[in-house]
């Protein structure tokens, strides 16, 4: 069965870095695009980044451009989110998700999330 | 401020119907497919509708989606207590080159 498991979250000071990982299993990883979506405590969903199935294209929400980098390692079936220059407003539960649709971006499987807290 | 606009909440009695609207613009809903997610309390979102009106396998036909112009609608018929959740619409925004979500709608079963 499809499984996504995020890791790497934690408490970090403003300005510092963190790398999130998402380990995938149960499907042919290099056939699918992958994405990160975050949810601040008590708030709605905010899309963060996506990477195409072959890694050729990457897109980011404006608020993280230049600070976050999405990447993938197909040999490890893992997608990463490198987060630099973290800010308090980056505090959220970060979900990794599989992009199922070819017509648009739609996430059919999600991990349980990993919590990132940016605080001094 | 979300790019897509949803009502904060809707409610109805069990077995009734609710609809949730999602309003956008020509750069997003008007020219791209819409998806809908359900998020039960304390859980990850779940894909309910994709490509405007398609249901993934396992999603009951009580859930339906439609799109007209720059707006989309999610319908839930035969409302059940287990449908109490937050619902989000989403799509690609061609001007932003980004995925955009609505602010979410909380469904309450009275």
mmCIF file of C-alpha atoms in Angstrom:
data_model
loop_
_atom_site.group_PDB
_atom_site.id
_atom_site.type_symbol
_atom_site.label_atom_id
_atom_site.label_comp_id
_atom_site.label_asym_id
_atom_site.label_seq_id
_atom_site.Cartn_x
_atom_site.Cartn_y
_atom_site.Cartn_z
ATOM 1 C CA UNK A 1 0.000 0.000 0.000
ATOM 2 C CA UNK A 2 1.090 3.569 -0.617
ATOM 3 C CA UNK A 3 2.841 5.098 2.325
ATOM 4 C CA UNK A 4 4.477 8.481 2.872
ATOM 5 C CA UNK A 5 6.370 9.242 6.049
ATOM 6 C CA UNK A 6 7.825 12.646 6.807
ATOM 7 C CA UNK A 7 10.696 13.293 9.182
ATOM 8 C CA UNK A 8 13.105 16.053 10.117
ATOM 9 C CA UNK A 9 10.789 18.469 11.875
ATOM 10 C CA UNK A 10 11.608 20.073 15.183
ATOM 11 C CA UNK A 11 12.183 23.327 17.010
ATOM 12 C CA UNK A 12 14.609 25.702 15.329
ATOM 13 C CA UNK A 13 15.641 29.311 15.895
ATOM 14 C CA UNK A 14 14.755 32.038 13.388
ATOM 15 C CA UNK A 15 17.344 32.288 10.623
ATOM 16 C CA UNK A 16 18.420 28.665 10.966
ATOM 17 C CA UNK A 17 17.951 25.750 8.586
ATOM 18 C CA UNK A 18 16.122 22.441 8.601
ATOM 19 C CA UNK A 19 15.790 19.649 6.065
ATOM 20 C CA UNK A 20 12.595 17.647 5.862
ATOM 21 C CA UNK A 21 12.496 14.195 4.313
ATOM 22 C CA UNK A 22 9.592 12.170 2.994
ATOM 23 C CA UNK A 23 10.136 8.451 2.485
ATOM 24 C CA UNK A 24 7.777 6.836 -0.018
ATOM 25 C CA UNK A 25 6.819 3.212 -0.465
ATOM 26 C CA UNK A 26 4.185 1.097 -2.167
ATOM 27 C CA UNK A 27 4.305 2.736 -5.602
ATOM 28 C CA UNK A 28 6.666 3.462 -8.482
ATOM 29 C CA UNK A 29 8.176 6.617 -7.062
ATOM 30 C CA UNK A 30 9.740 8.002 -10.237
ATOM 31 C CA UNK A 31 6.352 7.966 -11.990
ATOM 32 C CA UNK A 32 4.914 10.663 -9.744
ATOM 33 C CA UNK A 33 5.402 14.284 -8.947
ATOM 34 C CA UNK A 34 5.582 15.105 -5.261
ATOM 35 C CA UNK A 35 4.660 18.107 -3.186
ATOM 36 C CA UNK A 36 4.828 19.734 0.213
ATOM 37 C CA UNK A 37 1.834 21.398 1.840
ATOM 38 C CA UNK A 38 1.875 23.066 5.246
ATOM 39 C CA UNK A 39 -0.713 23.980 7.817
ATOM 40 C CA UNK A 40 -0.050 26.495 10.560
ATOM 41 C CA UNK A 41 -1.715 25.710 13.901
ATOM 42 C CA UNK A 42 -5.455 26.297 13.593
ATOM 43 C CA UNK A 43 -5.131 27.579 10.023
ATOM 44 C CA UNK A 44 -5.891 26.328 6.532
ATOM 45 C CA UNK A 45 -3.770 24.498 4.002
ATOM 46 C CA UNK A 46 -0.949 26.316 2.251
ATOM 47 C CA UNK A 47 0.828 24.737 -0.675
ATOM 48 C CA UNK A 48 4.617 25.097 -0.410
ATOM 49 C CA UNK A 49 6.398 23.394 -3.305
ATOM 50 C CA UNK A 50 6.201 20.704 -5.934
ATOM 51 C CA UNK A 51 8.647 18.739 -8.050
ATOM 52 C CA UNK A 52 7.840 16.923 -11.260
ATOM 53 C CA UNK A 53 8.153 13.162 -11.564
ATOM 54 C CA UNK A 54 11.514 13.522 -13.321
ATOM 55 C CA UNK A 55 12.771 16.446 -11.242
ATOM 56 C CA UNK A 56 12.847 18.698 -14.298
ATOM 57 C CA UNK A 57 10.525 21.345 -12.911
ATOM 58 C CA UNK A 58 10.072 22.789 -9.437
ATOM 59 C CA UNK A 59 7.583 25.374 -8.238
ATOM 60 C CA UNK A 60 7.291 27.293 -4.978
ATOM 61 C CA UNK A 61 4.873 29.556 -3.182
ATOM 62 C CA UNK A 62 6.168 33.137 -3.273
ATOM 63 C CA UNK A 63 6.765 33.318 0.487
ATOM 64 C CA UNK A 64 9.441 30.589 0.372
ATOM 65 C CA UNK A 65 11.133 31.336 -2.940
ATOM 66 C CA UNK A 66 14.860 31.750 -2.470
ATOM 67 C CA UNK A 67 14.720 30.134 0.974
ATOM 68 C CA UNK A 68 13.303 26.626 0.397
ATOM 69 C CA UNK A 69 14.448 23.997 -2.094
ATOM 70 C CA UNK A 70 12.586 20.856 -3.049
ATOM 71 C CA UNK A 71 14.524 17.875 -4.389
ATOM 72 C CA UNK A 72 14.160 14.147 -4.851
ATOM 73 C CA UNK A 73 16.338 11.061 -4.768
ATOM 74 C CA UNK A 74 14.634 8.343 -6.777
ATOM 75 C CA UNK A 75 17.153 5.719 -5.645
ATOM 76 C CA UNK A 76 16.014 6.318 -2.072
ATOM 77 C CA UNK A 77 12.361 6.997 -2.968
ATOM 78 C CA UNK A 78 12.613 10.172 -0.949
ATOM 79 C CA UNK A 79 11.655 13.781 -1.491
ATOM 80 C CA UNK A 80 13.279 16.557 0.503
ATOM 81 C CA UNK A 81 12.505 20.105 1.516
ATOM 82 C CA UNK A 82 15.563 22.135 2.444
ATOM 83 C CA UNK A 83 14.408 25.113 4.474
ATOM 84 C CA UNK A 84 16.847 27.976 5.050
ATOM 85 C CA UNK A 85 16.474 31.352 6.744
ATOM 86 C CA UNK A 86 13.490 30.098 8.687
ATOM 87 C CA UNK A 87 10.983 32.587 10.031
ATOM 88 C CA UNK A 88 8.345 32.409 12.738
ATOM 89 C CA UNK A 89 5.666 32.344 10.048
ATOM 90 C CA UNK A 90 7.107 29.063 8.709
ATOM 91 C CA UNK A 91 5.862 27.329 11.864
ATOM 92 C CA UNK A 92 3.464 24.645 10.691
ATOM 93 C CA UNK A 93 2.760 20.981 10.212
ATOM 94 C CA UNK A 94 4.416 20.028 6.935
ATOM 95 C CA UNK A 95 2.776 17.350 4.820
ATOM 96 C CA UNK A 96 4.345 15.463 1.963
ATOM 97 C CA UNK A 97 1.926 14.327 -0.741
ATOM 98 C CA UNK A 98 1.872 12.382 -4.015
ATOM 99 C CA UNK A 99 0.642 14.160 -7.138
ATOM 100 C CA UNK A 100 -1.849 11.855 -8.815
ATOM 101 C CA UNK A 101 -3.275 13.992 -11.618
ATOM 102 C CA UNK A 102 -1.770 14.636 -15.005
ATOM 103 C CA UNK A 103 -4.261 17.409 -15.802
ATOM 104 C CA UNK A 104 -3.513 19.523 -12.731
ATOM 105 C CA UNK A 105 -1.951 19.099 -9.318
ATOM 106 C CA UNK A 106 -3.946 16.853 -7.034
ATOM 107 C CA UNK A 107 -2.628 14.985 -4.049
ATOM 108 C CA UNK A 108 -4.099 11.528 -3.528
ATOM 109 C CA UNK A 109 -1.841 10.289 -0.739
ATOM 110 C CA UNK A 110 -0.538 12.303 2.176
ATOM 111 C CA UNK A 111 1.849 11.582 5.000
ATOM 112 C CA UNK A 112 0.905 12.228 8.629
ATOM 113 C CA UNK A 113 3.046 15.371 8.660
ATOM 114 C CA UNK A 114 6.071 16.618 10.563
ATOM 115 C CA UNK A 115 5.889 19.653 12.830
ATOM 116 C CA UNK A 116 8.268 22.565 12.363
ATOM 117 C CA UNK A 117 8.398 25.207 15.079
ATOM 118 C CA UNK A 118 10.470 28.319 14.493
ATOM 119 C CA UNK A 119 11.042 30.080 17.769
ATOM 120 C CA UNK A 120 13.807 31.723 19.727
ATOM 121 C CA UNK B 1 -6.079 36.166 2.236
ATOM 122 C CA UNK B 2 -6.583 33.089 0.091
ATOM 123 C CA UNK B 3 -6.586 33.309 -3.696
ATOM 124 C CA UNK B 4 -9.714 31.132 -3.760
ATOM 125 C CA UNK B 5 -12.712 32.221 -1.702
ATOM 126 C CA UNK B 6 -14.816 29.779 0.295
ATOM 127 C CA UNK B 7 -17.466 30.413 2.947
ATOM 128 C CA UNK B 8 -16.008 29.845 6.428
ATOM 129 C CA UNK B 9 -18.785 27.487 7.451
ATOM 130 C CA UNK B 10 -21.937 25.710 6.326
ATOM 131 C CA UNK B 11 -24.308 23.515 8.272
ATOM 132 C CA UNK B 12 -27.314 21.286 7.783
ATOM 133 C CA UNK B 13 -29.209 18.516 9.494
ATOM 134 C CA UNK B 14 -28.427 14.822 8.974
ATOM 135 C CA UNK B 15 -29.576 13.420 5.608
ATOM 136 C CA UNK B 16 -29.798 16.928 4.149
ATOM 137 C CA UNK B 17 -27.626 18.465 1.448
ATOM 138 C CA UNK B 18 -24.949 21.133 1.645
ATOM 139 C CA UNK B 19 -23.045 22.937 -1.058
ATOM 140 C CA UNK B 20 -19.713 24.677 -0.699
ATOM 141 C CA UNK B 21 -18.699 27.342 -3.167
ATOM 142 C CA UNK B 22 -15.192 28.181 -4.299
ATOM 143 C CA UNK B 23 -14.675 31.394 -6.206
ATOM 144 C CA UNK B 24 -11.579 32.297 -8.184
ATOM 145 C CA UNK B 25 -10.533 33.999 -11.381
ATOM 146 C CA UNK B 26 -9.596 33.298 -14.965
ATOM 147 C CA UNK B 27 -5.992 32.608 -13.979
ATOM 148 C CA UNK B 28 -6.962 29.742 -11.718
ATOM 149 C CA UNK B 29 -10.418 28.129 -11.703
ATOM 150 C CA UNK B 30 -11.384 29.660 -15.024
ATOM 151 C CA UNK B 31 -8.697 27.791 -16.920
ATOM 152 C CA UNK B 32 -7.648 24.880 -14.731
ATOM 153 C CA UNK B 33 -9.160 21.822 -13.133
ATOM 154 C CA UNK B 34 -10.452 22.043 -9.566
ATOM 155 C CA UNK B 35 -9.853 19.576 -6.751
ATOM 156 C CA UNK B 36 -11.510 19.214 -3.362
ATOM 157 C CA UNK B 37 -10.088 17.831 -0.126
ATOM 158 C CA UNK B 38 -11.720 16.758 3.095
ATOM 159 C CA UNK B 39 -9.794 17.139 6.342
ATOM 160 C CA UNK B 40 -11.254 15.376 9.343
ATOM 161 C CA UNK B 41 -10.123 16.727 12.741
ATOM 162 C CA UNK B 42 -6.543 15.788 13.539
ATOM 163 C CA UNK B 43 -5.888 14.013 10.248
ATOM 164 C CA UNK B 44 -4.191 14.668 6.920
ATOM 165 C CA UNK B 45 -6.340 15.923 4.039
ATOM 166 C CA UNK B 46 -8.039 13.404 1.790
ATOM 167 C CA UNK B 47 -8.689 13.820 -1.925
ATOM 168 C CA UNK B 48 -12.443 13.942 -2.563
ATOM 169 C CA UNK B 49 -12.803 15.305 -6.087
ATOM 170 C CA UNK B 50 -10.320 15.883 -8.905
ATOM 171 C CA UNK B 51 -10.644 17.191 -12.462
ATOM 172 C CA UNK B 52 -13.679 19.260 -11.367
ATOM 173 C CA UNK B 53 -16.039 16.337 -10.891
ATOM 174 C CA UNK B 54 -14.180 13.024 -10.700
ATOM 175 C CA UNK B 55 -14.209 10.902 -7.573
ATOM 176 C CA UNK B 56 -11.219 8.760 -6.624
ATOM 177 C CA UNK B 57 -12.023 5.159 -5.945
ATOM 178 C CA UNK B 58 -13.608 4.692 -2.553
ATOM 179 C CA UNK B 59 -15.251 8.117 -2.409
ATOM 180 C CA UNK B 60 -19.037 7.694 -2.197
ATOM 181 C CA UNK B 61 -21.266 9.317 -4.807
ATOM 182 C CA UNK B 62 -22.798 11.478 -2.070
ATOM 183 C CA UNK B 63 -19.890 13.795 -2.883
ATOM 184 C CA UNK B 64 -20.014 15.659 -6.190
ATOM 185 C CA UNK B 65 -18.144 18.492 -7.836
ATOM 186 C CA UNK B 66 -18.961 20.967 -10.553
ATOM 187 C CA UNK B 67 -17.425 24.010 -12.168
ATOM 188 C CA UNK B 68 -18.831 26.951 -14.050
ATOM 189 C CA UNK B 69 -16.684 29.809 -15.258
ATOM 190 C CA UNK B 70 -14.494 30.977 -12.391
ATOM 191 C CA UNK B 71 -16.398 29.185 -9.639
ATOM 192 C CA UNK B 72 -16.639 25.626 -8.428
ATOM 193 C CA UNK B 73 -19.014 23.853 -6.086
ATOM 194 C CA UNK B 74 -18.771 20.806 -3.860
ATOM 195 C CA UNK B 75 -22.033 19.093 -2.996
ATOM 196 C CA UNK B 76 -22.610 16.630 -0.190
ATOM 197 C CA UNK B 77 -25.937 14.820 -0.065
ATOM 198 C CA UNK B 78 -27.284 12.545 2.652
ATOM 199 C CA UNK B 79 -25.214 14.393 5.232
ATOM 200 C CA UNK B 80 -23.773 12.218 7.997
ATOM 201 C CA UNK B 81 -22.102 13.093 11.293
ATOM 202 C CA UNK B 82 -18.914 11.600 9.883
ATOM 203 C CA UNK B 83 -18.895 14.335 7.229
ATOM 204 C CA UNK B 84 -18.090 16.980 9.847
ATOM 205 C CA UNK B 85 -14.754 18.258 8.619
ATOM 206 C CA UNK B 86 -12.975 21.087 6.890
ATOM 207 C CA UNK B 87 -13.223 21.140 3.105
ATOM 208 C CA UNK B 88 -10.733 22.844 0.803
ATOM 209 C CA UNK B 89 -10.822 23.616 -2.881
ATOM 210 C CA UNK B 90 -7.619 23.872 -4.861
ATOM 211 C CA UNK B 91 -6.316 24.435 -8.337
ATOM 212 C CA UNK B 92 -3.321 25.622 -10.321
ATOM 213 C CA UNK B 93 -2.903 29.347 -10.807
ATOM 214 C CA UNK B 94 -1.316 30.026 -14.176
ATOM 215 C CA UNK B 95 -0.328 33.611 -13.316
ATOM 216 C CA UNK B 96 1.335 32.672 -10.048
ATOM 217 C CA UNK B 97 2.703 29.344 -11.330
ATOM 218 C CA UNK B 98 1.581 27.913 -8.046
ATOM 219 C CA UNK B 99 -1.018 25.677 -6.473
ATOM 220 C CA UNK B 100 -3.636 27.719 -4.629
ATOM 221 C CA UNK B 101 -6.147 26.648 -1.995
ATOM 222 C CA UNK B 102 -9.296 28.153 -0.637
ATOM 223 C CA UNK B 103 -9.376 29.163 3.007
ATOM 224 C CA UNK B 104 -11.441 26.122 3.913
ATOM 225 C CA UNK B 105 -15.061 25.563 4.882
ATOM 226 C CA UNK B 106 -16.109 23.891 8.098
ATOM 227 C CA UNK B 107 -19.122 21.629 7.679
ATOM 228 C CA UNK B 108 -21.264 21.124 10.759
ATOM 229 C CA UNK B 109 -24.009 18.525 10.992
ATOM 230 C CA UNK B 110 -26.730 19.934 13.219
#
